[in-house]
PDB file of C-alpha atoms in Angstrom:
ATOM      1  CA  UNK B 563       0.000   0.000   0.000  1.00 59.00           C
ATOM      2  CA  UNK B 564       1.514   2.830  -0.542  1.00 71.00           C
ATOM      3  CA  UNK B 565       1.377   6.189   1.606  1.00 77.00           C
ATOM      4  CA  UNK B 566       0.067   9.605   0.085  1.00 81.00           C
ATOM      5  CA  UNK B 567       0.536  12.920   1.146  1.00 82.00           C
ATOM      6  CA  UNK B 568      -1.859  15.933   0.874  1.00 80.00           C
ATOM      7  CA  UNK B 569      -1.455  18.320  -1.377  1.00 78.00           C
ATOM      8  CA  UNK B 570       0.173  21.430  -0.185  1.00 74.00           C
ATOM      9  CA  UNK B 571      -2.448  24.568   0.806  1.00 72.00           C
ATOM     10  CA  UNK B 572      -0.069  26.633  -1.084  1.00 68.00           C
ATOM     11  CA  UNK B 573      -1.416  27.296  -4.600  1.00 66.00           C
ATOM     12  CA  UNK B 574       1.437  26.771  -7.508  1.00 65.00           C
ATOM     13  CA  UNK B 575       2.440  30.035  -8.744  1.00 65.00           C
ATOM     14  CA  UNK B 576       1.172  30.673 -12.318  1.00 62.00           C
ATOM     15  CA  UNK B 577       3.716  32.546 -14.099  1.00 60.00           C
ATOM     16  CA  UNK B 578       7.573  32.569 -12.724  1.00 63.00           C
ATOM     17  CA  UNK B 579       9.456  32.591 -16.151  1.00 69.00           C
ATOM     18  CA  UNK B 580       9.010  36.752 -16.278  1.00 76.00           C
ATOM     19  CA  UNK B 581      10.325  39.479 -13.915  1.00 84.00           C
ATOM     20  CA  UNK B 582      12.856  39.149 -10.725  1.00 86.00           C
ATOM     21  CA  UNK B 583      12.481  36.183  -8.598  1.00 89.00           C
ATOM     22  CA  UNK B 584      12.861  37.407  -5.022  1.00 90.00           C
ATOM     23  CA  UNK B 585      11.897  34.316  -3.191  1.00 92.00           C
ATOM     24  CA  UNK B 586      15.181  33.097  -4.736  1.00 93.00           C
ATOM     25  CA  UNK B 587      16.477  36.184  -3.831  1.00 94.00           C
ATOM     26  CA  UNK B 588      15.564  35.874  -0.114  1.00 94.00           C
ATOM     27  CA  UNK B 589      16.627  32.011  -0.194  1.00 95.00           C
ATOM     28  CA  UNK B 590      20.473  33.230  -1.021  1.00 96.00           C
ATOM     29  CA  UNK B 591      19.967  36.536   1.469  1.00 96.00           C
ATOM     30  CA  UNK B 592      19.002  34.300   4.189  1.00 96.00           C
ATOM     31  CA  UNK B 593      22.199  31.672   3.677  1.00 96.00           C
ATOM     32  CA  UNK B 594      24.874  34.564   2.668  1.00 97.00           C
ATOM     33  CA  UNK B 595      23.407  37.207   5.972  1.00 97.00           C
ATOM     34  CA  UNK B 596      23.616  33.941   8.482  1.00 96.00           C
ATOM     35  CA  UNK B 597      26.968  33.213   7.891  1.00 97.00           C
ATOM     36  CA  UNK B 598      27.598  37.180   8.522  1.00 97.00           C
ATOM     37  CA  UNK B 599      25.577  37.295  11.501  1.00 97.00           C
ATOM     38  CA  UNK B 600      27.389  34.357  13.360  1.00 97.00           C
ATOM     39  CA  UNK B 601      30.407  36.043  12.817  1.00 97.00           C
ATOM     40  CA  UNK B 602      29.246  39.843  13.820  1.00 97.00           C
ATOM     41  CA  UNK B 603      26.818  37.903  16.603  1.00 97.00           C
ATOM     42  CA  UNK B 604      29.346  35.802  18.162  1.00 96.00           C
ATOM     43  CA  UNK B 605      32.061  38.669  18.184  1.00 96.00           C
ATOM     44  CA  UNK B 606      29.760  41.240  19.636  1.00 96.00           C
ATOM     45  CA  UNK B 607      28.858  38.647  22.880  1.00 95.00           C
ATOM     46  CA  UNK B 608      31.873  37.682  23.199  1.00 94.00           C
ATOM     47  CA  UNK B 609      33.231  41.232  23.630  1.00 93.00           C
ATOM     48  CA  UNK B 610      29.860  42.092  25.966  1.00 91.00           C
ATOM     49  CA  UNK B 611      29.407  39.180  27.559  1.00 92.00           C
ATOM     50  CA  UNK B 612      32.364  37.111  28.108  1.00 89.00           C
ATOM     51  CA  UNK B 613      35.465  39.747  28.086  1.00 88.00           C
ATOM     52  CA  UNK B 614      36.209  41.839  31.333  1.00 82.00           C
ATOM     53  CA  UNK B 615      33.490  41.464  34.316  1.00 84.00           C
ATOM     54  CA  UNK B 616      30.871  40.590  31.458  1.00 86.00           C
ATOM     55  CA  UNK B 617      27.128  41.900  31.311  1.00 88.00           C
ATOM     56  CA  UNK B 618      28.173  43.999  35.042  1.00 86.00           C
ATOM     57  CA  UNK B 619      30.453  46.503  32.658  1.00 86.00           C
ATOM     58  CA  UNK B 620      27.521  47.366  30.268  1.00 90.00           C
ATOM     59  CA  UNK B 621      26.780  50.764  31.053  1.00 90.00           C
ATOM     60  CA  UNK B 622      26.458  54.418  29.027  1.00 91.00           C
ATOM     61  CA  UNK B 623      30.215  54.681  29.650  1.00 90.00           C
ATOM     62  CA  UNK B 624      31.305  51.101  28.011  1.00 91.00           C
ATOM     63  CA  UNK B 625      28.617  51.895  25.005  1.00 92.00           C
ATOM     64  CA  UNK B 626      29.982  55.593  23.899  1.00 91.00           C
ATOM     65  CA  UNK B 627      33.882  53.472  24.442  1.00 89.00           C
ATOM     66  CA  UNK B 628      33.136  51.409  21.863  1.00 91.00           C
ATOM     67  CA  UNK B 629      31.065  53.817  19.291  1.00 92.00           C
ATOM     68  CA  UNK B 630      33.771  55.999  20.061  1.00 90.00           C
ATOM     69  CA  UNK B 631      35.518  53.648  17.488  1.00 90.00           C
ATOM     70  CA  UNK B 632      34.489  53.439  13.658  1.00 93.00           C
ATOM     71  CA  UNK B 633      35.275  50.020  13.766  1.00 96.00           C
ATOM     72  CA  UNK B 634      32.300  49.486  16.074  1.00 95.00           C
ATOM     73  CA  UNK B 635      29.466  51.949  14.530  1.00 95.00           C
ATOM     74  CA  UNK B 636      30.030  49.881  11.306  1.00 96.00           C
ATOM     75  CA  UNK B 637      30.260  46.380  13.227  1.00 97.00           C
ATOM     76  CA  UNK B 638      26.852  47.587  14.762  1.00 96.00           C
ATOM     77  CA  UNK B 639      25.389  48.649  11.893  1.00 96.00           C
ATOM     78  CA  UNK B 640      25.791  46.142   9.772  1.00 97.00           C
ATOM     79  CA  UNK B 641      24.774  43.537  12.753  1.00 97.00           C
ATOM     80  CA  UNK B 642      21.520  45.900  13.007  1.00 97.00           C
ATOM     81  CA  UNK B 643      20.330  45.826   8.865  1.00 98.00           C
ATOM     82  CA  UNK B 644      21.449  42.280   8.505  1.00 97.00           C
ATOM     83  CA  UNK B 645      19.587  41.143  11.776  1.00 97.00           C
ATOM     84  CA  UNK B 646      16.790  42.662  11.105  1.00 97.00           C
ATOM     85  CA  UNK B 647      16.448  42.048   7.846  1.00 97.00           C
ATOM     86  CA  UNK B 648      16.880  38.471   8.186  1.00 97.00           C
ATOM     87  CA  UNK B 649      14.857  38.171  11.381  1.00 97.00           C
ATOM     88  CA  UNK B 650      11.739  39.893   9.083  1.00 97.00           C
ATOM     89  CA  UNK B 651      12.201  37.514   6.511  1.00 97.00           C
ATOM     90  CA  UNK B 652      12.331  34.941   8.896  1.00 97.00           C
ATOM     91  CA  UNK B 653       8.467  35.840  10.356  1.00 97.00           C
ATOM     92  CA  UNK B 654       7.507  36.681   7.244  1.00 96.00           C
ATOM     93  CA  UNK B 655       8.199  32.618   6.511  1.00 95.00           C
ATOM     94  CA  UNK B 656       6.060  31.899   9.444  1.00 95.00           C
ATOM     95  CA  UNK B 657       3.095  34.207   9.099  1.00 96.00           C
ATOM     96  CA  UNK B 658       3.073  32.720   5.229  1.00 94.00           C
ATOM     97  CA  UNK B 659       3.218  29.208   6.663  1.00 92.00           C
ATOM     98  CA  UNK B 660       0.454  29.671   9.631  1.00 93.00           C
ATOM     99  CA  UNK B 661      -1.592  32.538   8.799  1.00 92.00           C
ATOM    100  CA  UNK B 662      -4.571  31.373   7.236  1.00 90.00           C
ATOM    101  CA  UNK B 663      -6.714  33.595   6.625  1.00 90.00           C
ATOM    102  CA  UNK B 664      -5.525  35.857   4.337  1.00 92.00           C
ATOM    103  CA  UNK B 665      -6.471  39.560   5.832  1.00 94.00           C
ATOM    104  CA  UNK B 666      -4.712  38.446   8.563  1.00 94.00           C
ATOM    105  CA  UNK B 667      -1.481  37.478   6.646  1.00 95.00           C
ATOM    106  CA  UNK B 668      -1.370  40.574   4.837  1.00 95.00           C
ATOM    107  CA  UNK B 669      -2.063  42.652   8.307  1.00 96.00           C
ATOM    108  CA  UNK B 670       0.714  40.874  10.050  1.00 96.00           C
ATOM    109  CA  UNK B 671       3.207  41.066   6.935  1.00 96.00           C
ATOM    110  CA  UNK B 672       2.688  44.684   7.150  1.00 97.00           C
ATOM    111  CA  UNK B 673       3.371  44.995  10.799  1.00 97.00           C
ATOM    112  CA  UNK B 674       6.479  42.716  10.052  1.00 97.00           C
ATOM    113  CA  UNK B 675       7.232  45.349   7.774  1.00 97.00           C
ATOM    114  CA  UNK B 676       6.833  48.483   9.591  1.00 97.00           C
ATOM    115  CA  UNK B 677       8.677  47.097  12.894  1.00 97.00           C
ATOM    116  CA  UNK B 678      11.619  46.207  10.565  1.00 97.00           C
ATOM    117  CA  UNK B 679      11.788  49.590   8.561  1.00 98.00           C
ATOM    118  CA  UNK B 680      11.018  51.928  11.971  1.00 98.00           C
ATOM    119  CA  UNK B 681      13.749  49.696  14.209  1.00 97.00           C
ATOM    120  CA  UNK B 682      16.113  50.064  11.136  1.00 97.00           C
ATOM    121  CA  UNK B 683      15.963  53.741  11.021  1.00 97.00           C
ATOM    122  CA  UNK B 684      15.809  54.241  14.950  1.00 96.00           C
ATOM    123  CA  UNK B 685      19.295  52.232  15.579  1.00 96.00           C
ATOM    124  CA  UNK B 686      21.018  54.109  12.234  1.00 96.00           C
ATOM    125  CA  UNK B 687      20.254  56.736  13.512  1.00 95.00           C
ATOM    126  CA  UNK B 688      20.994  56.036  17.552  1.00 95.00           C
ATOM    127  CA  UNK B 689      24.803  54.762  15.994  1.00 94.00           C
ATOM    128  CA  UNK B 690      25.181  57.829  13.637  1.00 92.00           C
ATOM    129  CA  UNK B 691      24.081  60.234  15.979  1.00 91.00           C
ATOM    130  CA  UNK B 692      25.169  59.444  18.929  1.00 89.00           C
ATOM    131  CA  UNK B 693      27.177  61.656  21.229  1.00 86.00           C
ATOM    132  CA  UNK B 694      29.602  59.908  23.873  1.00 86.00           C
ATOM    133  CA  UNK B 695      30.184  63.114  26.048  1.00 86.00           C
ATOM    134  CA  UNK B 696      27.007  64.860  26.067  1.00 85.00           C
ATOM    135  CA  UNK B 697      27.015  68.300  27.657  1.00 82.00           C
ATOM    136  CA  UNK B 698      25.797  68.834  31.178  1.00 79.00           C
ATOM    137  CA  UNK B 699      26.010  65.092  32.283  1.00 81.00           C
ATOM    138  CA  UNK B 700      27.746  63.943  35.181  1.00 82.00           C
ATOM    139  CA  UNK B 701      31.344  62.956  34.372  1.00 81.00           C
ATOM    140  CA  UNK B 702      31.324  59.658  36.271  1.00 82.00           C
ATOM    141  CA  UNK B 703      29.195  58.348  33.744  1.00 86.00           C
ATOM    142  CA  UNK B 704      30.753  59.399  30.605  1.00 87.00           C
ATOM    143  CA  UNK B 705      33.584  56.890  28.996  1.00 85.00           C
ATOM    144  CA  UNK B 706      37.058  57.530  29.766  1.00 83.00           C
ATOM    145  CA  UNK B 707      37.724  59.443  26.649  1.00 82.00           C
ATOM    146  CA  UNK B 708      35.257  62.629  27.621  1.00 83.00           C
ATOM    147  CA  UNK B 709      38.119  63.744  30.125  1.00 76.00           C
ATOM    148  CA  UNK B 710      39.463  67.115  29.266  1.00 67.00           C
ATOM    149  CA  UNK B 711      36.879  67.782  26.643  1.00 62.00           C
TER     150      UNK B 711
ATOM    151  CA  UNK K1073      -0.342  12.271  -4.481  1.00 40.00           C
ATOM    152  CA  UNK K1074       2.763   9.902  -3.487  1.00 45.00           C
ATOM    153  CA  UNK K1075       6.390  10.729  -1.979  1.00 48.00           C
ATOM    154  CA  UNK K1076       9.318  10.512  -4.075  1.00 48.00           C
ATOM    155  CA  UNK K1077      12.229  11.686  -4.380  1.00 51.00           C
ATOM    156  CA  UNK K1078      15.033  10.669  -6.985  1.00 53.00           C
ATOM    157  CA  UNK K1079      16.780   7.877  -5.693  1.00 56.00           C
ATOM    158  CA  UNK K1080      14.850   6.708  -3.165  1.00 61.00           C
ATOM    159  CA  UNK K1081      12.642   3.565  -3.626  1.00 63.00           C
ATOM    160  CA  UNK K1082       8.890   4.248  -2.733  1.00 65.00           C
ATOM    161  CA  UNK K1083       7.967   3.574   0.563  1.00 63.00           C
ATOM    162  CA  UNK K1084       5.387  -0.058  -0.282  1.00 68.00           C
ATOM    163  CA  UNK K1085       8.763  -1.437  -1.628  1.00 69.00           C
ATOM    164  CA  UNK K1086      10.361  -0.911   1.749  1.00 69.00           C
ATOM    165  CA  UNK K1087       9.674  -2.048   5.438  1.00 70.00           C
ATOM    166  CA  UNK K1088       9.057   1.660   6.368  1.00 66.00           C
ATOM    167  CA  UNK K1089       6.079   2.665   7.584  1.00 66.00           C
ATOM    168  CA  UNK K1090       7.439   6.166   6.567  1.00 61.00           C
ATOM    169  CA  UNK K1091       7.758   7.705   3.045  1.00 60.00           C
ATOM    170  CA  UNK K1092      11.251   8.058   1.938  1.00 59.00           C
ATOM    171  CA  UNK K1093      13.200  10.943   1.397  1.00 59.00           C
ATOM    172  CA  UNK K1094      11.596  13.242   3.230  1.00 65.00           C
ATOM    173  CA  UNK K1095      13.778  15.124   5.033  1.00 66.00           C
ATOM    174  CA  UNK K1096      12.022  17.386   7.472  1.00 68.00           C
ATOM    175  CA  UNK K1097       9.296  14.635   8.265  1.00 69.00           C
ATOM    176  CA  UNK K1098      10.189  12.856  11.324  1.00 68.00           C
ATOM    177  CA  UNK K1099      12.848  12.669  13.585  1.00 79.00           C
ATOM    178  CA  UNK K1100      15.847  14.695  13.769  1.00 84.00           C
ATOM    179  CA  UNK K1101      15.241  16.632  10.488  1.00 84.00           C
ATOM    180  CA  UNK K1102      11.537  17.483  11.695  1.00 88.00           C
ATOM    181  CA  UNK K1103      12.860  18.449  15.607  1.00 91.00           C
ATOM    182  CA  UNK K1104      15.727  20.936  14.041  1.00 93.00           C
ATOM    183  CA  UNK K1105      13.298  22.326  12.143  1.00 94.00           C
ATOM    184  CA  UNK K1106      10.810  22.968  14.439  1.00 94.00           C
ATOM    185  CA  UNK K1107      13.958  24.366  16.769  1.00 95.00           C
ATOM    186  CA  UNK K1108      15.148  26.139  14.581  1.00 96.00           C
ATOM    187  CA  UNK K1109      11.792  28.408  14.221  1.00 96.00           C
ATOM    188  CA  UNK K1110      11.429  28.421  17.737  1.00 97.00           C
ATOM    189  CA  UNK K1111      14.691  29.985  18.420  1.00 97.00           C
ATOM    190  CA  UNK K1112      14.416  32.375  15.307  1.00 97.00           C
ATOM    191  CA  UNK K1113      11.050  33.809  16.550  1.00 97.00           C
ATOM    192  CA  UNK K1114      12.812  34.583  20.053  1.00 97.00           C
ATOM    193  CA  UNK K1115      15.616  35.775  18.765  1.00 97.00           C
ATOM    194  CA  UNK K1116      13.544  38.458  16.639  1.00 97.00           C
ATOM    195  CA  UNK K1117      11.482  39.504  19.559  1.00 97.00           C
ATOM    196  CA  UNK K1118      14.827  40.066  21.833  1.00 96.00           C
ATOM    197  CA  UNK K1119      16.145  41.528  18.866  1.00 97.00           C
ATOM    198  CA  UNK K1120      13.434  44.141  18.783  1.00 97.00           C
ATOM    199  CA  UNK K1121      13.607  45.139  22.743  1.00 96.00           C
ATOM    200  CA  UNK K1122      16.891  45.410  22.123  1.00 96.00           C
ATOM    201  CA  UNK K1123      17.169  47.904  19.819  1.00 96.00           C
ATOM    202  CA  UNK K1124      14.827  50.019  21.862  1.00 96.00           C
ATOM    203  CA  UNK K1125      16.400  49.488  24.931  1.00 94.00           C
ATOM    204  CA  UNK K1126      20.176  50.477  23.524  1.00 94.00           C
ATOM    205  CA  UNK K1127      18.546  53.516  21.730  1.00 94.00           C
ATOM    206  CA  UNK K1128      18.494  55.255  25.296  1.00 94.00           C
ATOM    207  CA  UNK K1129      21.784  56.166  24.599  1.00 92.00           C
ATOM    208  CA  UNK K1130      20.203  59.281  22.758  1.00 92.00           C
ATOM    209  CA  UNK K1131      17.824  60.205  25.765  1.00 91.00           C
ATOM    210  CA  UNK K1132      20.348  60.448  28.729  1.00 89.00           C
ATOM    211  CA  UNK K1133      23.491  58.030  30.258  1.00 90.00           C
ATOM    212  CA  UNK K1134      21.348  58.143  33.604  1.00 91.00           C
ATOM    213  CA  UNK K1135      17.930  56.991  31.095  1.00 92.00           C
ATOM    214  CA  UNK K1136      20.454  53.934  29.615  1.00 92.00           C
ATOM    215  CA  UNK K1137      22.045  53.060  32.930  1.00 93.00           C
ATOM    216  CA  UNK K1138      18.803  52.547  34.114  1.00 93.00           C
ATOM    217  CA  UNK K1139      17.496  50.219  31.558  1.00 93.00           C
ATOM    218  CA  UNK K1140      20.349  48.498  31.182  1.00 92.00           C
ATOM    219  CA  UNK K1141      21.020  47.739  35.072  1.00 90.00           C
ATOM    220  CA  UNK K1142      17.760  45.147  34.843  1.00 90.00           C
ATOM    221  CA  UNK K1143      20.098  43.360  32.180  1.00 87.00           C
ATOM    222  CA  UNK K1144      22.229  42.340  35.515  1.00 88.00           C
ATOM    223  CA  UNK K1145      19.955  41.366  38.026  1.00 91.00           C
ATOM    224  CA  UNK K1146      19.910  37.500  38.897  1.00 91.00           C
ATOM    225  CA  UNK K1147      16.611  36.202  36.571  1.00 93.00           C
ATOM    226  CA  UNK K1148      17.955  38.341  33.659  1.00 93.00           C
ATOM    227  CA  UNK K1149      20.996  36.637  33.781  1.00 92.00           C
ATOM    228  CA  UNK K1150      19.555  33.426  33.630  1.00 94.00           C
ATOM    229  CA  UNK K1151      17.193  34.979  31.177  1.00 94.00           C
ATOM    230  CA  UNK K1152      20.965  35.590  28.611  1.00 94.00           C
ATOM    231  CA  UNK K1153      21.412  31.763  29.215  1.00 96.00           C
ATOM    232  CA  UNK K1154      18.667  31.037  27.381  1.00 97.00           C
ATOM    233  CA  UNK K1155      18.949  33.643  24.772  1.00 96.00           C
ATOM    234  CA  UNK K1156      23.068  32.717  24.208  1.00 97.00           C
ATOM    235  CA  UNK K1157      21.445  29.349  24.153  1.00 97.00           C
ATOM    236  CA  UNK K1158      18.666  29.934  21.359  1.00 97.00           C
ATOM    237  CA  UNK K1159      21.324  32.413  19.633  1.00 97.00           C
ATOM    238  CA  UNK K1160      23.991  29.235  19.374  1.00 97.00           C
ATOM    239  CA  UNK K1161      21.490  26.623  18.807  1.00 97.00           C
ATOM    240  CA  UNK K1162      20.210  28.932  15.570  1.00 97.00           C
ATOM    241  CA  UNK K1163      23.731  29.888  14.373  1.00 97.00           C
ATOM    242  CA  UNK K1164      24.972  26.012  14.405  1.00 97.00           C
ATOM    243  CA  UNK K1165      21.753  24.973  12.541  1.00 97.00           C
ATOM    244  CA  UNK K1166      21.501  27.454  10.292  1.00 96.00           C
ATOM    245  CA  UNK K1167      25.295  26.372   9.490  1.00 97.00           C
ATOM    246  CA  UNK K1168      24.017  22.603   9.116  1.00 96.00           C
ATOM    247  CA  UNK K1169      21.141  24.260   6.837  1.00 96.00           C
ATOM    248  CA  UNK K1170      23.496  25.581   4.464  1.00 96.00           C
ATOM    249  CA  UNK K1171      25.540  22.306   4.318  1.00 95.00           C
ATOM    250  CA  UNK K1172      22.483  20.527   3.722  1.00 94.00           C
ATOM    251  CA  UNK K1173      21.387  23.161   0.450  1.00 93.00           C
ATOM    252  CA  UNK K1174      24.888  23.603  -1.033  1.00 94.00           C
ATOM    253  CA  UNK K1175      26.876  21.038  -0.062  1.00 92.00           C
ATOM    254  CA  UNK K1176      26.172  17.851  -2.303  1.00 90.00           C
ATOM    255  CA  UNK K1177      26.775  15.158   0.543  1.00 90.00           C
ATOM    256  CA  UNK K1178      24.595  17.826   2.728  1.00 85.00           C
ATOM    257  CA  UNK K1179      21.028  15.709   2.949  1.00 85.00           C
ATOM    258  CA  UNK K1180      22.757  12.179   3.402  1.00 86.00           C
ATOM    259  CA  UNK K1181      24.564  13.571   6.454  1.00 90.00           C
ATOM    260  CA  UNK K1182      22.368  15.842   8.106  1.00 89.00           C
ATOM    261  CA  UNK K1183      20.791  13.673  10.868  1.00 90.00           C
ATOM    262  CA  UNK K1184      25.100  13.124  11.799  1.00 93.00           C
ATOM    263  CA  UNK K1185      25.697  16.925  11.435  1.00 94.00           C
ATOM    264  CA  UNK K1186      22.464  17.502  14.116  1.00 94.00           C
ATOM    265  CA  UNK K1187      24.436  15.622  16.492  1.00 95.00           C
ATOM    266  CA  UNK K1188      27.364  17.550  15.570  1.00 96.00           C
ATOM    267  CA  UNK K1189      25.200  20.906  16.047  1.00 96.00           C
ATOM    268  CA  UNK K1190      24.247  19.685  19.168  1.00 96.00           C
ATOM    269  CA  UNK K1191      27.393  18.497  20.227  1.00 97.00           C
ATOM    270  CA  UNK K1192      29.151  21.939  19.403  1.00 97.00           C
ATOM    271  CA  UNK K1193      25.853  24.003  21.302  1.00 97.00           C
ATOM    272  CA  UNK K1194      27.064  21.743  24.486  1.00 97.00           C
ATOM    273  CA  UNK K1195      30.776  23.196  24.210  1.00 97.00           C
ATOM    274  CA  UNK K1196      30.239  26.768  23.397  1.00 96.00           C
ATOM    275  CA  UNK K1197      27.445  26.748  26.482  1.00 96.00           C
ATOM    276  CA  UNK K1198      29.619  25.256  28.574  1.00 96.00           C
ATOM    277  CA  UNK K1199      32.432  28.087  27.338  1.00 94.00           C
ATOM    278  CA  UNK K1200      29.799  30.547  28.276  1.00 95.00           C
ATOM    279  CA  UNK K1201      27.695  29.675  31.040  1.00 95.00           C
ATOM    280  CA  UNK K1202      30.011  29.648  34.155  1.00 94.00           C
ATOM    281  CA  UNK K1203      31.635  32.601  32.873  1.00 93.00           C
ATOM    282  CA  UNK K1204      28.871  34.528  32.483  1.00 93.00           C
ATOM    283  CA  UNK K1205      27.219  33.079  35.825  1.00 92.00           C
ATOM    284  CA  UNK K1206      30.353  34.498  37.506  1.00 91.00           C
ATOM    285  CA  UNK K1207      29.588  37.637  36.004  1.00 89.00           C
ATOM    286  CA  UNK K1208      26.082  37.864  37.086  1.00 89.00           C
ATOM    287  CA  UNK K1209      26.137  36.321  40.978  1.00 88.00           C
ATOM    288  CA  UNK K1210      29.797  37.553  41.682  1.00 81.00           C
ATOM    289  CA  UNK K1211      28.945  40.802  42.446  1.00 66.00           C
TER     290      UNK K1211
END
């Protein structure tokens, strides 16, 4: 006897042969970003985490240290669009696969979408932006390098 | 609708009870899998608190110190356990994921490299854990 399978729910898709196919686009993004992100991932716990007393040195000071350096913003930055990016993608895969009802996909593929974009913009900005001796704070809580500013 | 895949003999010509070939049906292909969305869907929503929470670097150092001063209390830092955890489990699969798309003897050995994922998880965690355990309680 032999064993069948259902059908999938997923209805084929008619025409593929014209235009830009971005599922296969998304396929690569998701392999090529991962490999990034366990790189930029593992570095940046290791250096907040495991180096030095650990989580108990995270404070404002040990933040504006290390965006003090270039090397950092864009280590940050690139963690942040690839992240999220890939992370969207990633619930976007889910909400396709359990989402049923279709107003309800589209609804939560939007909010996908808008979390993604406003978080993207909010943390380019934050790294850009941000000032490690700002004016009129106390100087025990500024990073070393605000001494004699 | 039967299961088949190339090379693989259709399951009422085998003992199985289970069609052949599939690879995320069953077992330790199905469990990754399911693992491996389950650690993703964490990791996004840390992902997005995060963001927030280090974005109070704009407002004020007292505003950030604040925020980030619940990161080191005791069930926080049991809370980054499981978060390295899902974080290492997800970058070691994701790894074996790739192997299994690109690599051409990916699919016949990707119930071995599971083990191997799981195997590696149990070293890095136990590189991290203490370590970080120290951090948290031995202050």
């Amino acid at each position: 006897m032999s064993q069948t399978i259902e059908a999938p729910r997923t209805p084929a898709i008619p025409n593929r042969s014209k235009g830009t196919n971005w599922e296969k686009w998304g396929w690569i993004y998701m392999r090529a970003s991962g490999v990034l992100l366990v790189v930029l991932i593992f570095g940046h716990l290791f250096v907040n985490l495991m180096v030095g007393d650990g989580v108990h040195a995270i404070d404002f000071a040990f933040v504006g240290g290390k965006w003090s350096d270039p090397f950092w913003q864009v280590w940050d930055g690139l963690m942040l669009w690839l992240a999220l990016i890939h992370g969207g993608n990633g619930m976007r895969t889910l909400v396709n696969d359990y989402a049923h009802n279709r107003g309800l996909r589209g609804t939560l593929k939007i909010a996908i979408l808008i979390a993604v974009v406003v978080l993207i913009v909010l943390g380019t900005l934050v790294i850009t932006t941000f000032d490690p001796c700002p004016a009129g704070s106390p100087a025990d809580l500024l990073p070393s390098i605000c001494k004699g500013l | 609708m039967s299961a088949k895949t190339a090379g693989t003999p259709p399951v009422s010509a085998t003992t199985s009870k289970r069609p052949a070939g599939t690879l995320y049906r069953g077992r330790e292909g199905m469990w990754s899998w399911v693992l491996h969305r389950i650690t993703g869907v964490a990791i996004f929503f840390f992902l997005l608190v995060h963001i927030l929470d280090t974005a109070l670097v704009r407002v004020s150092p007292e505003a950030y110190n604040a925020v980030i001063g619940t990161y080191q209390t005791p069930i926080m830092g049991l809370g980054e356990v499981a978060l390295v955890g899902a974080i290492v489990y997800h970058a070691f699969n994701g790894i074996r994921i790739i192997l299994i798309d690109l690599w051409k003897k990916g699919p016949k050995y990707q119930r071995a490299m599971f083990y191997v994922v799981v195997a590696v998880w149990v070293i890095t965690m136990l590189a991290f854990v203490p370590r970080h355990l120290m951090n948290v309680f031995g202050h």
